[in-house]
Amino acid sequence: MQNRREESIIVTGGARGIGAEIVKLCSQAGYDVCFTFQQQHDAARRLLELCQTHTGKVVALQADVSDASKRDAVFDAANKLSPLRGLVNNAGITSVIGRFEHVEEATIRHVFEINVMGTMLMSQHAIRYWLQHNQAGNIVNVSSIAAKTGSPNEYVHYAASKAAVESFTVGLAKEVAAQRIRVNAVSPGITRTDIHALSGEPDRATRIARKIPMQRAAEASEIAAAVAWLLSPASSYMTGAIVPVAGGL
Ligand code: NAP
């Protein structure tokens, strides 16, 4: 069992999938964790129960990343546990798979609102807090290998939103490095989570596995391990990095 670290981390979209594995790993490693979710209270409750025996304390808040009115409450909840040291911008959405000419304008805007604006505004809130309190901090953004492949015939707007997350990561990392704030991103390849059902193809991971050099999709825990490493002192000289965890893609 790890010692309690007396440091807290916010994980957005932490109730299911990759986010839930990040919450588990970090709380086992001794961090206190405040995770957010959008609507699935049951998933959040199950995760809270599961983490009860972990070294770090875990709390959950229903807070859409696009809802500015919830931001203070999320940061306050984390700081109530212990001083905030990390932010994982994991919440992200795709949309129904298809060619770009068929995608509604509202869908494109919504994907950018959650994936790009959500990540940028949560990061801005964290940076303002750390600068104001003269504290070190650590941001890990969850991008996607789609930023590199472009996701043709599936969701190019989603791929473009993740490319925006990556350039934001690189620029912000350089801007705040001297203030002891690190900013990195993990770029997952196709991973077995519910996100594919929401995009209309629950078996997408199995269909695409053949095209991946390692011939299989990732488990969410394999992505979480990279995020936890970037949050930890083991990666202390890394900032502005985009770390692919994509089976060779
Ligand atoms: P997931 O299984 O669909 O889980 C998404 C989580 O985010 C859920 O807990 C959901 O809350 C929450 N969420 C969704 N929209 C939110 C919002 N507006 N505000 C707050 N929370 C929100 O997704 P995942 O596959 O774990 O994906 C996590 C991240 O990895 C995303 O950024 C995604 O783009 C990226 N990624 C995934 C894959 C993949 O193949 N799975 C590949 C590359 C990148 P509820 O539980 O309340 O719905």
mmCIF file with all atom_site columns, N, CA and C in Angstrom, residues 58-116:
data_model
loop_
_atom_site.group_PDB
_atom_site.id
_atom_site.type_symbol
_atom_site.label_atom_id
_atom_site.label_alt_id
_atom_site.label_comp_id
_atom_site.label_asym_id
_atom_site.label_entity_id
_atom_site.label_seq_id
_atom_site.pdbx_PDB_ins_code
_atom_site.Cartn_x
_atom_site.Cartn_y
_atom_site.Cartn_z
_atom_site.occupancy
_atom_site.B_iso_or_equiv
_atom_site.pdbx_formal_charge
_atom_site.auth_seq_id
_atom_site.auth_comp_id
_atom_site.auth_asym_id
_atom_site.auth_atom_id
_atom_site.pdbx_PDB_model_num
ATOM 1   N N  . VAL A 1 58  ? -11.392 9.834  -2.440  1.00 0.00 ? 58  VAL A N  1
ATOM 2   C CA . VAL A 1 58  ? -11.995 10.107 -3.751  1.00 0.00 ? 58  VAL A CA 1
ATOM 3   C C  . VAL A 1 58  ? -13.375 10.729 -3.568  1.00 0.00 ? 58  VAL A C  1
ATOM 4   N N  . VAL A 1 59  ? -13.635 11.829 -4.286  1.00 0.00 ? 59  VAL A N  1
ATOM 5   C CA . VAL A 1 59  ? -14.980 12.420 -4.306  1.00 0.00 ? 59  VAL A CA 1
ATOM 6   C C  . VAL A 1 59  ? -15.405 12.612 -5.763  1.00 0.00 ? 59  VAL A C  1
ATOM 7   N N  . ALA A 1 60  ? -16.726 12.698 -5.959  1.00 0.00 ? 60  ALA A N  1
ATOM 8   C CA . ALA A 1 60  ? -17.253 12.850 -7.323  1.00 0.00 ? 60  ALA A CA 1
ATOM 9   C C  . ALA A 1 60  ? -18.203 14.033 -7.395  1.00 0.00 ? 60  ALA A C  1
ATOM 10  N N  . LEU A 1 61  ? -18.204 14.705 -8.540  1.00 0.00 ? 61  LEU A N  1
ATOM 11  C CA . LEU A 1 61  ? -19.113 15.837 -8.742  1.00 0.00 ? 61  LEU A CA 1
ATOM 12  C C  . LEU A 1 61  ? -19.723 15.751 -10.128 1.00 0.00 ? 61  LEU A C  1
ATOM 13  N N  . GLN A 1 62  ? -21.029 15.943 -10.208 1.00 0.00 ? 62  GLN A N  1
ATOM 14  C CA . GLN A 1 62  ? -21.647 16.043 -11.525 1.00 0.00 ? 62  GLN A CA 1
ATOM 15  C C  . GLN A 1 62  ? -21.349 17.441 -12.063 1.00 0.00 ? 62  GLN A C  1
ATOM 16  N N  . ALA A 1 63  ? -20.539 17.529 -13.095 1.00 0.00 ? 63  ALA A N  1
ATOM 17  C CA . ALA A 1 63  ? -20.149 18.840 -13.627 1.00 0.00 ? 63  ALA A CA 1
ATOM 18  C C  . ALA A 1 63  ? -19.735 18.685 -15.082 1.00 0.00 ? 63  ALA A C  1
ATOM 19  N N  . ASP A 1 64  ? -20.557 19.222 -15.953 1.00 0.00 ? 64  ASP A N  1
ATOM 20  C CA . ASP A 1 64  ? -20.224 19.217 -17.375 1.00 0.00 ? 64  ASP A CA 1
ATOM 21  C C  . ASP A 1 64  ? -19.026 20.149 -17.576 1.00 0.00 ? 64  ASP A C  1
ATOM 22  N N  . VAL A 1 65  ? -18.014 19.711 -18.328 1.00 0.00 ? 65  VAL A N  1
ATOM 23  C CA . VAL A 1 65  ? -16.825 20.568 -18.494 1.00 0.00 ? 65  VAL A CA 1
ATOM 24  C C  . VAL A 1 65  ? -17.137 21.868 -19.236 1.00 0.00 ? 65  VAL A C  1
ATOM 25  N N  . SER A 1 66  ? -18.284 21.894 -19.920 1.00 0.00 ? 66  SER A N  1
ATOM 26  C CA . SER A 1 66  ? -18.617 23.130 -20.633 1.00 0.00 ? 66  SER A CA 1
ATOM 27  C C  . SER A 1 66  ? -19.416 24.099 -19.744 1.00 0.00 ? 66  SER A C  1
ATOM 28  N N  . ASP A 1 67  ? -19.693 23.690 -18.508 1.00 0.00 ? 67  ASP A N  1
ATOM 29  C CA . ASP A 1 67  ? -20.505 24.518 -17.611 1.00 0.00 ? 67  ASP A CA 1
ATOM 30  C C  . ASP A 1 67  ? -19.594 25.352 -16.690 1.00 0.00 ? 67  ASP A C  1
ATOM 31  N N  . ALA A 1 68  ? -19.419 26.620 -17.042 1.00 0.00 ? 68  ALA A N  1
ATOM 32  C CA . ALA A 1 68  ? -18.508 27.497 -16.298 1.00 0.00 ? 68  ALA A CA 1
ATOM 33  C C  . ALA A 1 68  ? -18.932 27.656 -14.845 1.00 0.00 ? 68  ALA A C  1
ATOM 34  N N  . SER A 1 69  ? -20.247 27.550 -14.601 1.00 0.00 ? 69  SER A N  1
ATOM 35  C CA . SER A 1 69  ? -20.750 27.793 -13.243 1.00 0.00 ? 69  SER A CA 1
ATOM 36  C C  . SER A 1 69  ? -20.338 26.694 -12.260 1.00 0.00 ? 69  SER A C  1
ATOM 37  N N  . LYS A 1 70  ? -19.864 25.540 -12.781 1.00 0.00 ? 70  LYS A N  1
ATOM 38  C CA . LYS A 1 70  ? -19.490 24.430 -11.902 1.00 0.00 ? 70  LYS A CA 1
ATOM 39  C C  . LYS A 1 70  ? -17.987 24.407 -11.584 1.00 0.00 ? 70  LYS A C  1
ATOM 40  N N  . ARG A 1 71  ? -17.235 25.238 -12.319 1.00 0.00 ? 71  ARG A N  1
ATOM 41  C CA . ARG A 1 71  ? -15.764 25.108 -12.238 1.00 0.00 ? 71  ARG A CA 1
ATOM 42  C C  . ARG A 1 71  ? -15.220 25.372 -10.832 1.00 0.00 ? 71  ARG A C  1
ATOM 43  N N  . ASP A 1 72  ? -15.691 26.435 -10.191 1.00 0.00 ? 72  ASP A N  1
ATOM 44  C CA . ASP A 1 72  ? -15.185 26.749 -8.842  1.00 0.00 ? 72  ASP A CA 1
ATOM 45  C C  . ASP A 1 72  ? -15.468 25.597 -7.882  1.00 0.00 ? 72  ASP A C  1
ATOM 46  N N  . ALA A 1 73  ? -16.673 25.004 -8.003  1.00 0.00 ? 73  ALA A N  1
ATOM 47  C CA . ALA A 1 73  ? -17.054 23.914 -7.085  1.00 0.00 ? 73  ALA A CA 1
ATOM 48  C C  . ALA A 1 73  ? -16.120 22.715 -7.256  1.00 0.00 ? 73  ALA A C  1
ATOM 49  N N  . VAL A 1 74  ? -15.728 22.428 -8.488  1.00 0.00 ? 74  VAL A N  1
ATOM 50  C CA . VAL A 1 74  ? -14.834 21.285 -8.740  1.00 0.00 ? 74  VAL A CA 1
ATOM 51  C C  . VAL A 1 74  ? -13.462 21.555 -8.111  1.00 0.00 ? 74  VAL A C  1
ATOM 52  N N  . PHE A 1 75  ? -12.933 22.757 -8.335  1.00 0.00 ? 75  PHE A N  1
ATOM 53  C CA . PHE A 1 75  ? -11.612 23.073 -7.782  1.00 0.00 ? 75  PHE A CA 1
ATOM 54  C C  . PHE A 1 75  ? -11.664 23.143 -6.247  1.00 0.00 ? 75  PHE A C  1
ATOM 55  N N  . ASP A 1 76  ? -12.768 23.683 -5.696  1.00 0.00 ? 76  ASP A N  1
ATOM 56  C CA . ASP A 1 76  ? -12.906 23.747 -4.232  1.00 0.00 ? 76  ASP A CA 1
ATOM 57  C C  . ASP A 1 76  ? -12.961 22.339 -3.639  1.00 0.00 ? 76  ASP A C  1
ATOM 58  N N  . ALA A 1 77  ? -13.697 21.428 -4.296  1.00 0.00 ? 77  ALA A N  1
ATOM 59  C CA . ALA A 1 77  ? -13.828 20.051 -3.781  1.00 0.00 ? 77  ALA A CA 1
ATOM 60  C C  . ALA A 1 77  ? -12.465 19.364 -3.741  1.00 0.00 ? 77  ALA A C  1
ATOM 61  N N  . ALA A 1 78  ? -11.648 19.598 -4.773  1.00 0.00 ? 78  ALA A N  1
ATOM 62  C CA . ALA A 1 78  ? -10.310 18.980 -4.792  1.00 0.00 ? 78  ALA A CA 1
ATOM 63  C C  . ALA A 1 78  ? -9.434  19.581 -3.698  1.00 0.00 ? 78  ALA A C  1
ATOM 64  N N  . ASN A 1 79  ? -9.467  20.898 -3.579  1.00 0.00 ? 79  ASN A N  1
ATOM 65  C CA . ASN A 1 79  ? -8.613  21.568 -2.585  1.00 0.00 ? 79  ASN A CA 1
ATOM 66  C C  . ASN A 1 79  ? -9.031  21.273 -1.149  1.00 0.00 ? 79  ASN A C  1
ATOM 67  N N  . LYS A 1 80  ? -10.292 20.901 -0.969  1.00 0.00 ? 80  LYS A N  1
ATOM 68  C CA . LYS A 1 80  ? -10.758 20.514 0.363   1.00 0.00 ? 80  LYS A CA 1
ATOM 69  C C  . LYS A 1 80  ? -10.093 19.203 0.794   1.00 0.00 ? 80  LYS A C  1
ATOM 70  N N  . LEU A 1 81  ? -9.774  18.348 -0.172  1.00 0.00 ? 81  LEU A N  1
ATOM 71  C CA . LEU A 1 81  ? -9.130  17.055 0.135   1.00 0.00 ? 81  LEU A CA 1
ATOM 72  C C  . LEU A 1 81  ? -7.668  17.279 0.521   1.00 0.00 ? 81  LEU A C  1
ATOM 73  N N  . SER A 1 82  ? -6.974  18.041 -0.324  1.00 0.00 ? 82  SER A N  1
ATOM 74  C CA . SER A 1 82  ? -5.559  18.397 -0.108  1.00 0.00 ? 82  SER A CA 1
ATOM 75  C C  . SER A 1 82  ? -5.176  19.355 -1.241  1.00 0.00 ? 82  SER A C  1
ATOM 76  N N  . PRO A 1 83  ? -4.017  20.037 -1.140  1.00 0.00 ? 83  PRO A N  1
ATOM 77  C CA . PRO A 1 83  ? -3.685  21.033 -2.165  1.00 0.00 ? 83  PRO A CA 1
ATOM 78  C C  . PRO A 1 83  ? -3.664  20.441 -3.585  1.00 0.00 ? 83  PRO A C  1
ATOM 79  N N  . LEU A 1 84  ? -4.265  21.186 -4.507  1.00 0.00 ? 84  LEU A N  1
ATOM 80  C CA . LEU A 1 84  ? -4.374  20.706 -5.891  1.00 0.00 ? 84  LEU A CA 1
ATOM 81  C C  . LEU A 1 84  ? -3.003  20.687 -6.574  1.00 0.00 ? 84  LEU A C  1
ATOM 82  N N  . ARG A 1 85  ? -2.636  19.533 -7.119  1.00 0.00 ? 85  ARG A N  1
ATOM 83  C CA . ARG A 1 85  ? -1.359  19.414 -7.828  1.00 0.00 ? 85  ARG A CA 1
ATOM 84  C C  . ARG A 1 85  ? -1.520  18.997 -9.282  1.00 0.00 ? 85  ARG A C  1
ATOM 85  N N  . GLY A 1 86  ? -2.693  18.417 -9.609  1.00 0.00 ? 86  GLY A N  1
ATOM 86  C CA . GLY A 1 86  ? -2.816  17.898 -10.967 1.00 0.00 ? 86  GLY A CA 1
ATOM 87  C C  . GLY A 1 86  ? -4.214  18.047 -11.535 1.00 0.00 ? 86  GLY A C  1
ATOM 88  N N  . LEU A 1 87  ? -4.258  18.160 -12.856 1.00 0.00 ? 87  LEU A N  1
ATOM 89  C CA . LEU A 1 87  ? -5.536  18.197 -13.589 1.00 0.00 ? 87  LEU A CA 1
ATOM 90  C C  . LEU A 1 87  ? -5.412  17.263 -14.775 1.00 0.00 ? 87  LEU A C  1
ATOM 91  N N  . VAL A 1 88  ? -6.346  16.325 -14.888 1.00 0.00 ? 88  VAL A N  1
ATOM 92  C CA . VAL A 1 88  ? -6.383  15.455 -16.072 1.00 0.00 ? 88  VAL A CA 1
ATOM 93  C C  . VAL A 1 88  ? -7.626  15.824 -16.878 1.00 0.00 ? 88  VAL A C  1
ATOM 94  N N  . ASN A 1 89  ? -7.403  16.398 -18.052 1.00 0.00 ? 89  ASN A N  1
ATOM 95  C CA . ASN A 1 89  ? -8.514  16.734 -18.935 1.00 0.00 ? 89  ASN A CA 1
ATOM 96  C C  . ASN A 1 89  ? -8.822  15.512 -19.789 1.00 0.00 ? 89  ASN A C  1
ATOM 97  N N  . ASN A 1 90  ? -9.681  14.642 -19.225 1.00 0.00 ? 90  ASN A N  1
ATOM 98  C CA . ASN A 1 90  ? -9.994  13.377 -19.895 1.00 0.00 ? 90  ASN A CA 1
ATOM 99  C C  . ASN A 1 90  ? -11.349 13.405 -20.596 1.00 0.00 ? 90  ASN A C  1
ATOM 100 N N  . ALA A 1 91  ? -12.309 14.183 -20.070 1.00 0.00 ? 91  ALA A N  1
ATOM 101 C CA . ALA A 1 91  ? -13.658 14.169 -20.659 1.00 0.00 ? 91  ALA A CA 1
ATOM 102 C C  . ALA A 1 91  ? -13.582 14.501 -22.143 1.00 0.00 ? 91  ALA A C  1
ATOM 103 N N  . GLY A 1 92  ? -14.216 13.677 -22.942 1.00 0.00 ? 92  GLY A N  1
ATOM 104 C CA . GLY A 1 92  ? -14.191 13.928 -24.386 1.00 0.00 ? 92  GLY A CA 1
ATOM 105 C C  . GLY A 1 92  ? -15.291 13.139 -25.052 1.00 0.00 ? 92  GLY A C  1
ATOM 106 N N  . ILE A 1 93  ? -15.735 13.636 -26.201 1.00 0.00 ? 93  ILE A N  1
ATOM 107 C CA . ILE A 1 93  ? -16.813 12.946 -26.928 1.00 0.00 ? 93  ILE A CA 1
ATOM 108 C C  . ILE A 1 93  ? -16.453 12.817 -28.399 1.00 0.00 ? 93  ILE A C  1
ATOM 109 N N  . THR A 1 94  ? -17.035 11.793 -29.027 1.00 0.00 ? 94  THR A N  1
ATOM 110 C CA . THR A 1 94  ? -16.955 11.698 -30.493 1.00 0.00 ? 94  THR A CA 1
ATOM 111 C C  . THR A 1 94  ? -18.345 12.088 -30.987 1.00 0.00 ? 94  THR A C  1
ATOM 112 N N  . SER A 1 95  ? -18.777 11.516 -32.081 1.00 0.00 ? 95  SER A N  1
ATOM 113 C CA . SER A 1 95  ? -20.180 11.639 -32.497 1.00 0.00 ? 95  SER A CA 1
ATOM 114 C C  . SER A 1 95  ? -20.417 10.464 -33.413 1.00 0.00 ? 95  SER A C  1
ATOM 115 N N  . VAL A 1 96  ? -21.619 10.354 -33.939 1.00 0.00 ? 96  VAL A N  1
ATOM 116 C CA . VAL A 1 96  ? -21.943 9.193  -34.774 1.00 0.00 ? 96  VAL A CA 1
ATOM 117 C C  . VAL A 1 96  ? -20.987 9.123  -35.970 1.00 0.00 ? 96  VAL A C  1
ATOM 118 N N  . ILE A 1 97  ? -20.480 7.922  -36.222 1.00 0.00 ? 97  ILE A N  1
ATOM 119 C CA . ILE A 1 97  ? -19.503 7.720  -37.293 1.00 0.00 ? 97  ILE A CA 1
ATOM 120 C C  . ILE A 1 97  ? -20.132 8.040  -38.660 1.00 0.00 ? 97  ILE A C  1
ATOM 121 N N  . GLY A 1 98  ? -19.363 8.722  -39.507 1.00 0.00 ? 98  GLY A N  1
ATOM 122 C CA . GLY A 1 98  ? -19.867 9.020  -40.853 1.00 0.00 ? 98  GLY A CA 1
ATOM 123 C C  . GLY A 1 98  ? -18.962 9.994  -41.574 1.00 0.00 ? 98  GLY A C  1
ATOM 124 N N  . ARG A 1 99  ? -19.290 10.241 -42.839 1.00 0.00 ? 99  ARG A N  1
ATOM 125 C CA . ARG A 1 99  ? -18.504 11.187 -43.627 1.00 0.00 ? 99  ARG A CA 1
ATOM 126 C C  . ARG A 1 99  ? -18.818 12.619 -43.202 1.00 0.00 ? 99  ARG A C  1
ATOM 127 N N  . PHE A 1 100 ? -17.843 13.491 -43.360 1.00 0.00 ? 100 PHE A N  1
ATOM 128 C CA . PHE A 1 100 ? -17.947 14.851 -42.828 1.00 0.00 ? 100 PHE A CA 1
ATOM 129 C C  . PHE A 1 100 ? -19.106 15.639 -43.436 1.00 0.00 ? 100 PHE A C  1
ATOM 130 N N  . GLU A 1 101 ? -19.423 15.355 -44.725 1.00 0.00 ? 101 GLU A N  1
ATOM 131 C CA . GLU A 1 101 ? -20.477 16.186 -45.345 1.00 0.00 ? 101 GLU A CA 1
ATOM 132 C C  . GLU A 1 101 ? -21.840 15.974 -44.669 1.00 0.00 ? 101 GLU A C  1
ATOM 133 N N  . HIS A 1 102 ? -21.978 14.884 -43.907 1.00 0.00 ? 102 HIS A N  1
ATOM 134 C CA . HIS A 1 102 ? -23.267 14.603 -43.267 1.00 0.00 ? 102 HIS A CA 1
ATOM 135 C C  . HIS A 1 102 ? -23.346 15.117 -41.821 1.00 0.00 ? 102 HIS A C  1
ATOM 136 N N  . VAL A 1 103 ? -22.258 15.673 -41.316 1.00 0.00 ? 103 VAL A N  1
ATOM 137 C CA . VAL A 1 103 ? -22.255 16.072 -39.898 1.00 0.00 ? 103 VAL A CA 1
ATOM 138 C C  . VAL A 1 103 ? -22.922 17.441 -39.734 1.00 0.00 ? 103 VAL A C  1
ATOM 139 N N  . GLU A 1 104 ? -23.846 17.504 -38.774 1.00 0.00 ? 104 GLU A N  1
ATOM 140 C CA . GLU A 1 104 ? -24.547 18.769 -38.493 1.00 0.00 ? 104 GLU A CA 1
ATOM 141 C C  . GLU A 1 104 ? -23.587 19.786 -37.869 1.00 0.00 ? 104 GLU A C  1
ATOM 142 N N  . GLU A 1 105 ? -23.827 21.054 -38.165 1.00 0.00 ? 105 GLU A N  1
ATOM 143 C CA . GLU A 1 105 ? -22.995 22.124 -37.584 1.00 0.00 ? 105 GLU A CA 1
ATOM 144 C C  . GLU A 1 105 ? -23.037 22.077 -36.052 1.00 0.00 ? 105 GLU A C  1
ATOM 145 N N  . ALA A 1 106 ? -24.226 21.811 -35.496 1.00 0.00 ? 106 ALA A N  1
ATOM 146 C CA . ALA A 1 106 ? -24.355 21.782 -34.029 1.00 0.00 ? 106 ALA A CA 1
ATOM 147 C C  . ALA A 1 106 ? -23.486 20.677 -33.426 1.00 0.00 ? 106 ALA A C  1
ATOM 148 N N  . THR A 1 107 ? -23.355 19.569 -34.128 1.00 0.00 ? 107 THR A N  1
ATOM 149 C CA . THR A 1 107 ? -22.535 18.449 -33.636 1.00 0.00 ? 107 THR A CA 1
ATOM 150 C C  . THR A 1 107 ? -21.057 18.842 -33.620 1.00 0.00 ? 107 THR A C  1
ATOM 151 N N  . ILE A 1 108 ? -20.620 19.481 -34.702 1.00 0.00 ? 108 ILE A N  1
ATOM 152 C CA . ILE A 1 108 ? -19.207 19.906 -34.774 1.00 0.00 ? 108 ILE A CA 1
ATOM 153 C C  . ILE A 1 108 ? -18.921 20.886 -33.626 1.00 0.00 ? 108 ILE A C  1
ATOM 154 N N  . ARG A 1 109 ? -19.837 21.828 -33.436 1.00 0.00 ? 109 ARG A N  1
ATOM 155 C CA . ARG A 1 109 ? -19.639 22.828 -32.367 1.00 0.00 ? 109 ARG A CA 1
ATOM 156 C C  . ARG A 1 109 ? -19.610 22.162 -30.999 1.00 0.00 ? 109 ARG A C  1
ATOM 157 N N  . HIS A 1 110 ? -20.482 21.162 -30.799 1.00 0.00 ? 110 HIS A N  1
ATOM 158 C CA . HIS A 1 110 ? -20.547 20.501 -29.493 1.00 0.00 ? 110 HIS A CA 1
ATOM 159 C C  . HIS A 1 110 ? -19.253 19.734 -29.207 1.00 0.00 ? 110 HIS A C  1
ATOM 160 N N  . VAL A 1 111 ? -18.740 19.035 -30.217 1.00 0.00 ? 111 VAL A N  1
ATOM 161 C CA . VAL A 1 111 ? -17.488 18.275 -30.037 1.00 0.00 ? 111 VAL A CA 1
ATOM 162 C C  . VAL A 1 111 ? -16.350 19.237 -29.669 1.00 0.00 ? 111 VAL A C  1
ATOM 163 N N  . PHE A 1 112 ? -16.295 20.380 -30.331 1.00 0.00 ? 112 PHE A N  1
ATOM 164 C CA . PHE A 1 112 ? -15.244 21.357 -29.997 1.00 0.00 ? 112 PHE A CA 1
ATOM 165 C C  . PHE A 1 112 ? -15.480 21.974 -28.616 1.00 0.00 ? 112 PHE A C  1
ATOM 166 N N  . GLU A 1 113 ? -16.731 22.185 -28.266 1.00 0.00 ? 113 GLU A N  1
ATOM 167 C CA . GLU A 1 113 ? -17.061 22.783 -26.961 1.00 0.00 ? 113 GLU A CA 1
ATOM 168 C C  . GLU A 1 113 ? -16.534 21.894 -25.829 1.00 0.00 ? 113 GLU A C  1
ATOM 169 N N  . ILE A 1 114 ? -16.767 20.591 -25.937 1.00 0.00 ? 114 ILE A N  1
ATOM 170 C CA . ILE A 1 114 ? -16.347 19.679 -24.869 1.00 0.00 ? 114 ILE A CA 1
ATOM 171 C C  . ILE A 1 114 ? -14.842 19.403 -24.957 1.00 0.00 ? 114 ILE A C  1
ATOM 172 N N  . ASN A 1 115 ? -14.381 18.969 -26.121 1.00 0.00 ? 115 ASN A N  1
ATOM 173 C CA . ASN A 1 115 ? -12.994 18.492 -26.229 1.00 0.00 ? 115 ASN A CA 1
ATOM 174 C C  . ASN A 1 115 ? -11.969 19.627 -26.166 1.00 0.00 ? 115 ASN A C  1
ATOM 175 N N  . VAL A 1 116 ? -12.267 20.744 -26.817 1.00 0.00 ? 116 VAL A N  1
ATOM 176 C CA . VAL A 1 116 ? -11.278 21.833 -26.893 1.00 0.00 ? 116 VAL A CA 1
ATOM 177 C C  . VAL A 1 116 ? -11.547 22.894 -25.819 1.00 0.00 ? 116 VAL A C  1
#
